Coordinates of C-alpha atoms in Angstrom, one line a residue:
Chain A
M1 CA 3.7 16.5 2.5
D2 CA 2.7 19.9 1.2
V3 CA -0.6 20.0 3.3
V4 CA -1.7 23.3 1.4
K5 CA -1.6 21.7 -2.0
F6 CA -3.0 18.5 -0.8
F7 CA -6.0 19.9 1.6
G8 CA -6.8 23.0 -0.5
P9 CA -8.2 21.2 -3.2
L10 CA -10.0 18.8 -1.2
L11 CA -11.5 21.5 1.1
A12 CA -12.6 23.3 -2.3
E13 CA -14.2 20.1 -3.5
K14 CA -15.7 19.4 -0.3
T15 CA -17.1 22.9 0.7
G16 CA -17.9 23.9 -3.1
L17 CA -15.9 27.0 -2.5
K18 CA -13.0 28.4 -4.7
L19 CA -9.7 26.9 -4.6
T20 CA -7.8 30.5 -3.5
P21 CA -10.1 31.0 0.0
C22 CA -9.5 26.9 0.9
S23 CA -5.9 27.0 0.4
G24 CA -5.7 30.3 2.3
M25 CA -7.7 28.8 5.0
V26 CA -5.3 25.8 5.2
R27 CA -2.6 28.3 5.5
L28 CA -4.4 30.1 8.3
A29 CA -4.7 26.9 10.3
L30 CA -1.0 26.4 9.5
R31 CA 0.1 29.7 10.9
D32 CA -2.3 29.2 14.0
A33 CA -0.3 25.8 14.4
G34 CA 2.9 27.5 13.9
K35 CA 4.1 24.9 11.2
T36 CA 5.2 25.3 7.6
N37 CA 3.6 23.7 4.5
D38 CA 5.6 20.6 4.7
L39 CA 4.5 18.0 7.3
F40 CA 5.3 14.4 7.7
K41 CA 4.1 13.2 10.7
M42 CA 0.4 11.9 10.9
N43 CA -0.1 13.4 14.2
D44 CA 0.9 16.8 13.1
I45 CA -1.5 16.6 10.3
K46 CA -4.2 15.3 12.5
L47 CA -3.8 18.2 14.8
L48 CA -3.9 20.7 12.2
I49 CA -7.2 19.5 10.9
N50 CA -8.9 18.6 14.0
K51 CA -8.0 21.6 16.1
Y52 CA -6.7 24.3 14.1
L53 CA -8.6 24.1 10.9
K54 CA -11.8 23.0 12.6
E55 CA -11.5 26.1 14.9
R56 CA -11.0 28.3 11.9
L57 CA -14.1 27.0 10.4
E58 CA -16.0 27.4 13.6
R59 CA -15.0 30.8 13.9
A60 CA -16.0 31.6 10.2
G61 CA -19.4 30.2 11.0
F62 CA -19.1 27.6 8.4
D63 CA -22.3 25.3 8.4
K64 CA -21.1 21.8 7.8
N65 CA -17.8 22.0 9.7
E66 CA -18.1 18.6 11.6
E67 CA -18.7 16.9 8.1
I68 CA -15.8 18.5 6.3
I69 CA -13.2 17.7 8.9
K70 CA -14.4 14.0 9.0
A71 CA -14.1 13.9 5.3
L72 CA -10.8 15.6 5.6
N73 CA -9.5 12.7 8.0
L74 CA -10.9 10.1 5.9
E75 CA -8.8 11.3 2.8
L76 CA -5.7 11.7 5.0
I77 CA -6.1 8.0 6.2
K78 CA -6.9 6.9 2.6
N79 CA -3.7 8.4 1.2
Q80 CA -1.2 7.9 4.3
S81 CA 1.3 6.7 2.0
L82 CA 1.7 10.5 0.8
L83 CA 3.5 11.0 4.1
L84 CA 6.1 8.5 3.0
M85 CA 6.1 9.1 -0.5
T86 CA 6.9 13.0 -0.5
A87 CA 9.7 12.8 1.8
R88 CA 13.1 13.7 0.3
S89 CA 16.5 14.4 1.8
Q90 CA 17.0 17.3 -0.6
K91 CA 14.5 20.4 -0.8
Chain B
M1 CA 39.1 -14.3 -18.1
S2 CA 37.7 -16.2 -15.4
E3 CA 34.2 -15.2 -14.2
E4 CA 34.8 -15.6 -10.5
P5 CA 36.5 -11.7 -10.5
I6 CA 33.4 -10.6 -12.8
R7 CA 31.0 -12.0 -10.2
I8 CA 32.7 -10.7 -7.1
T9 CA 33.2 -7.0 -8.8
Y10 CA 29.5 -7.0 -9.5
F11 CA 28.6 -7.9 -6.1
I12 CA 31.0 -5.4 -4.4
I13 CA 29.9 -2.7 -6.8
S14 CA 26.4 -3.5 -6.0
F15 CA 27.0 -3.5 -2.1
I16 CA 28.5 0.1 -2.3
F17 CA 25.6 1.4 -4.3
H18 CA 23.0 -0.1 -1.8
C19 CA 25.1 1.9 1.0
I20 CA 24.9 5.0 -0.8
I21 CA 21.1 4.5 -1.1
A22 CA 20.7 3.5 2.5
Y23 CA 22.6 6.7 3.4
Y24 CA 20.4 9.0 1.4
I25 CA 17.3 7.3 3.0
I26 CA 18.9 8.0 6.5
K27 CA 19.3 11.4 5.5
T28 CA 15.7 11.7 4.7
A29 CA 14.4 10.0 7.9
R30 CA 16.4 12.3 10.1
K31 CA 15.2 15.6 8.1
T32 CA 11.4 14.4 8.3
K33 CA 11.7 12.4 11.5
L34 CA 10.1 9.7 9.7
N35 CA 10.9 6.5 11.6
Q36 CA 9.8 3.9 9.2
L37 CA 12.4 5.2 6.7
Y38 CA 15.1 3.9 9.1
L39 CA 13.6 0.5 8.2
L40 CA 13.6 1.2 4.6
A41 CA 17.4 2.1 5.1
T42 CA 17.9 -1.2 7.0
H43 CA 16.3 -3.0 4.2
V44 CA 18.6 -1.6 1.7
F45 CA 21.7 -2.0 3.6
L46 CA 20.7 -5.6 4.1
E47 CA 19.9 -6.0 0.5
G48 CA 23.4 -4.7 -0.3
F49 CA 25.1 -6.9 2.3
L50 CA 23.3 -10.2 1.0
Q51 CA 25.4 -9.1 -2.4
I52 CA 28.5 -9.8 -0.4
I53 CA 27.3 -13.3 1.2
M54 CA 26.0 -14.0 -2.4
A55 CA 29.6 -13.3 -3.8
I56 CA 31.1 -15.6 -1.3
Q57 CA 28.5 -18.4 -1.0
G58 CA 26.5 -18.1 -4.1
P59 CA 22.8 -17.1 -4.2
Y60 CA 21.6 -19.8 -2.2
G61 CA 24.1 -20.2 0.5
E62 CA 24.0 -21.2 4.1
V63 CA 22.9 -17.7 5.3
G64 CA 19.9 -17.6 3.4
W65 CA 18.0 -17.1 6.6
F66 CA 19.3 -13.8 6.4
Y67 CA 17.4 -13.0 3.5
F68 CA 14.1 -13.5 5.6
I69 CA 15.1 -10.7 8.1
E70 CA 15.6 -8.3 5.2
I71 CA 12.2 -9.3 3.9
L72 CA 10.4 -8.8 7.2
V73 CA 12.1 -5.4 7.7
L74 CA 10.6 -4.5 4.3
V75 CA 7.2 -5.9 5.0
V76 CA 6.8 -4.1 8.2
F77 CA 8.0 -0.9 6.7
M78 CA 5.3 -1.3 3.9
K79 CA 2.7 -2.1 6.4
W80 CA 3.8 1.0 8.6
G81 CA 4.1 3.3 5.7
F82 CA 1.0 2.4 3.6
Y83 CA -1.5 1.0 6.2
K84 CA -0.7 2.1 9.5
E85 CA -4.0 3.6 10.2
Q86 CA -5.8 1.3 8.2
R87 CA -6.7 -2.7 8.3
S88 CA -4.9 -4.5 5.6
I89 CA -5.5 -8.0 5.0
S90 CA -2.9 -8.4 2.2
A91 CA -0.3 -7.0 4.9
Y92 CA -0.9 -9.6 7.2
V93 CA -1.2 -12.3 4.6
V94 CA 2.2 -11.4 3.3
I95 CA 3.6 -11.3 6.9
V96 CA 2.2 -14.9 7.7
I97 CA 3.5 -16.2 4.5
S98 CA 7.0 -14.7 5.3
I99 CA 7.2 -16.0 8.9
V100 CA 5.7 -19.6 7.9
N101 CA 8.3 -19.8 5.1
Y102 CA 11.0 -18.7 7.7
I103 CA 10.0 -21.5 10.2
I104 CA 10.1 -23.9 7.4
Y105 CA 13.5 -22.7 6.2
I106 CA 15.5 -22.8 9.1
P107 CA 15.4 -26.5 9.8
L108 CA 16.2 -26.9 6.0
I109 CA 19.2 -25.1 6.6
V110 CA 20.3 -26.8 9.8
L111 CA 19.7 -30.2 8.5
Q112 CA 21.1 -29.5 5.2
I113 CA 18.0 -30.3 3.4
S114 CA 17.8 -30.0 -0.4
L115 CA 19.0 -26.8 -1.8
A116 CA 16.4 -26.8 -4.6
I117 CA 13.6 -27.0 -1.9
R118 CA 15.6 -24.0 -0.1
R119 CA 15.6 -22.4 -3.5
F120 CA 11.9 -22.7 -4.4
I121 CA 10.9 -21.2 -0.9
I122 CA 12.8 -18.2 -1.3
D123 CA 11.6 -17.7 -4.9
I124 CA 8.0 -18.1 -3.6
I125 CA 8.8 -15.3 -1.0
M126 CA 10.1 -13.2 -3.8
I127 CA 7.2 -13.5 -6.0
T128 CA 4.7 -13.0 -3.2
L129 CA 6.4 -10.0 -1.9
G130 CA 7.0 -8.5 -5.3
S131 CA 3.3 -8.9 -6.4
W132 CA 2.0 -7.7 -3.1
F133 CA 4.4 -4.3 -3.5
L134 CA 3.0 -4.0 -7.0
Y135 CA -0.4 -4.4 -5.7
V136 CA 0.2 -2.0 -2.5
S137 CA 1.8 0.9 -4.7
L138 CA -0.5 0.5 -7.4
S139 CA -3.7 1.0 -5.1
A140 CA -2.2 3.9 -3.6
Y141 CA -1.2 5.4 -6.7
L142 CA -4.9 5.1 -8.2
K143 CA -5.9 7.1 -5.3
I144 CA -3.5 10.0 -6.0
R145 CA -3.3 9.9 -9.5
S146 CA -5.7 12.5 -10.5
V147 CA -5.1 14.9 -7.6
K148 CA -3.6 18.0 -9.1
G149 CA -1.9 19.3 -6.0
I150 CA 0.4 16.3 -5.9
E151 CA 3.6 17.0 -8.1
P152 CA 4.4 14.3 -11.0
W153 CA 7.7 13.2 -9.2
I154 CA 5.6 12.1 -6.2
K155 CA 3.4 10.3 -8.9
A156 CA 6.4 8.8 -10.3
R157 CA 7.9 7.6 -7.3
Y158 CA 4.8 5.3 -6.7
V159 CA 5.1 4.0 -10.2
L160 CA 8.9 3.4 -9.4
V161 CA 8.0 1.5 -6.4
M162 CA 5.5 -0.8 -8.7
I163 CA 8.4 -1.3 -11.2
Y164 CA 10.5 -2.3 -8.4
G165 CA 8.0 -4.7 -7.0
F166 CA 7.3 -6.3 -10.5
L167 CA 11.1 -6.8 -11.2
W168 CA 11.4 -8.4 -7.6
A169 CA 8.6 -10.7 -8.6
L170 CA 10.0 -11.2 -12.0
S171 CA 13.4 -12.3 -10.3
G172 CA 11.7 -14.6 -8.5
V173 CA 10.2 -16.2 -11.5
F174 CA 13.5 -16.4 -13.2
L175 CA 15.2 -18.2 -10.3
M176 CA 12.4 -20.8 -10.2
I177 CA 13.6 -21.8 -13.8
P178 CA 15.8 -24.9 -13.3
G179 CA 19.4 -24.4 -14.3
P180 CA 22.7 -24.1 -12.8
T181 CA 23.2 -21.4 -10.2
T182 CA 27.1 -21.5 -9.9
E183 CA 28.1 -20.4 -13.2
L184 CA 27.4 -17.7 -15.4
S185 CA 24.2 -19.1 -17.6
P186 CA 22.3 -16.6 -19.6
L187 CA 19.3 -17.0 -16.9
I188 CA 21.9 -16.1 -14.1
L189 CA 23.1 -13.1 -16.1
L190 CA 19.3 -12.1 -16.8
T191 CA 18.7 -12.3 -13.2
M192 CA 21.9 -10.3 -12.5
L193 CA 20.7 -7.8 -14.9
L194 CA 17.7 -7.4 -12.9
Y195 CA 19.4 -7.0 -9.7
I196 CA 21.2 -4.2 -11.4
I197 CA 18.0 -2.6 -12.5
I198 CA 16.4 -3.0 -9.1
P199 CA 18.9 -0.7 -7.0
V200 CA 18.7 1.6 -9.8
T201 CA 14.8 1.8 -9.3
E202 CA 15.2 1.9 -5.8
Y203 CA 17.8 4.8 -6.0
L204 CA 15.5 7.0 -8.5
A205 CA 12.6 6.2 -6.2
W206 CA 14.0 6.8 -2.6
V207 CA 16.8 9.4 -3.3
M208 CA 15.1 10.9 -6.3
P209 CA 18.0 13.1 -7.5
E210 CA 17.3 16.8 -8.1
R211 CA 17.7 16.7 -11.6
F212 CA 15.4 13.7 -12.2
K213 CA 13.1 15.2 -10.0
N214 CA 13.0 18.7 -12.1
W215 CA 12.7 16.5 -15.1
L216 CA 9.7 14.7 -14.0
N217 CA 8.3 18.1 -13.1
R218 CA 9.1 20.0 -16.1
N219 CA 5.5 20.4 -17.4
Y220 CA 3.8 20.8 -14.2
T221 CA 1.8 24.0 -13.1
Y222 CA -0.3 24.2 -10.2
E223 CA -2.8 26.8 -10.5
E224 CA -3.7 27.5 -6.9
E225 CA -3.9 31.1 -6.7
T226 CA -5.8 33.7 -8.6
G227 CA -4.7 36.4 -6.2
E228 CA -3.7 36.8 -2.7
L229 CA -6.6 37.2 -0.2
S230 CA -6.6 38.7 3.2
E231 CA -7.4 36.7 6.4
E232 CA -10.7 38.6 6.4
E233 CA -11.5 38.1 3.0
I234 CA -10.7 34.2 3.7
M235 CA -12.8 34.0 6.7
K236 CA -15.8 35.7 5.1
S237 CA -15.8 33.4 1.9
F238 CA -16.4 30.6 4.5
G239 CA -19.4 32.7 5.9
G240 CA -17.6 34.5 8.7
D241 CA -17.9 38.4 9.2

């Protein structure tokens, strides 16, 4: 699952900010986590959101980060089938 | 030409085709470390293996119980893949129906009780499971349908799983219609045709060949970036210094 393409627009929707910085924020969190865009394990994505993205939002001093993180977690659970449906043997 | 060689050839080709699909699913499971895909590969392999059994014994042979293992594997796979972190009443209902039918089915085989009843039980399971598949994939599809970041081939995969579920249920309905099961009646031929389309659907959904994927994505553009931002700029956008 391409987490930048999935969480970037979601972050933009929840924060009201533009897509570019939101996708960039997810990329920064990925870089902190030492991961690439394609993640398939639920635990890896949860860690990305709840630790690395949260830390980034806190460092940026974003007001509603708890609320945003909670919303992203909900979206992840709601759309968990994407982990399976985006898996392919070829790139 | 006798119909027996046609039947056997059909089932053997179908078995080989299922093995190819299972191989690709295992490859994906190894690459992504998604363990639930091993269950899907097992289901596809068993589905293919059943073709061999059907070639030897006919569609409702003595090893019909084998069918239930295949079904249970599939139900657990769907529950794991679609509802692992969620409660799903429908998943539990399907699991209970499958187990109850299995419990009823075993004595029917052991005691050699009516083929018609055994056939009815299998058909009920197929219709239930097929409809559930349709429901699960449709509900998941509706949630992601309008998400722009999700590529069309991924959305198409949901649709293919929906078609797969629908065809499964439909084959159950066809098999419920009374008629001879040992000769190539039009109904059996129609069901066999469905059994050709079903693995093709599975192949397209789970293997998703590159050319097919590219074709599905042919008009897709994702307007994400209007320009590269530095780390500082990104942090500033979120209110940072």
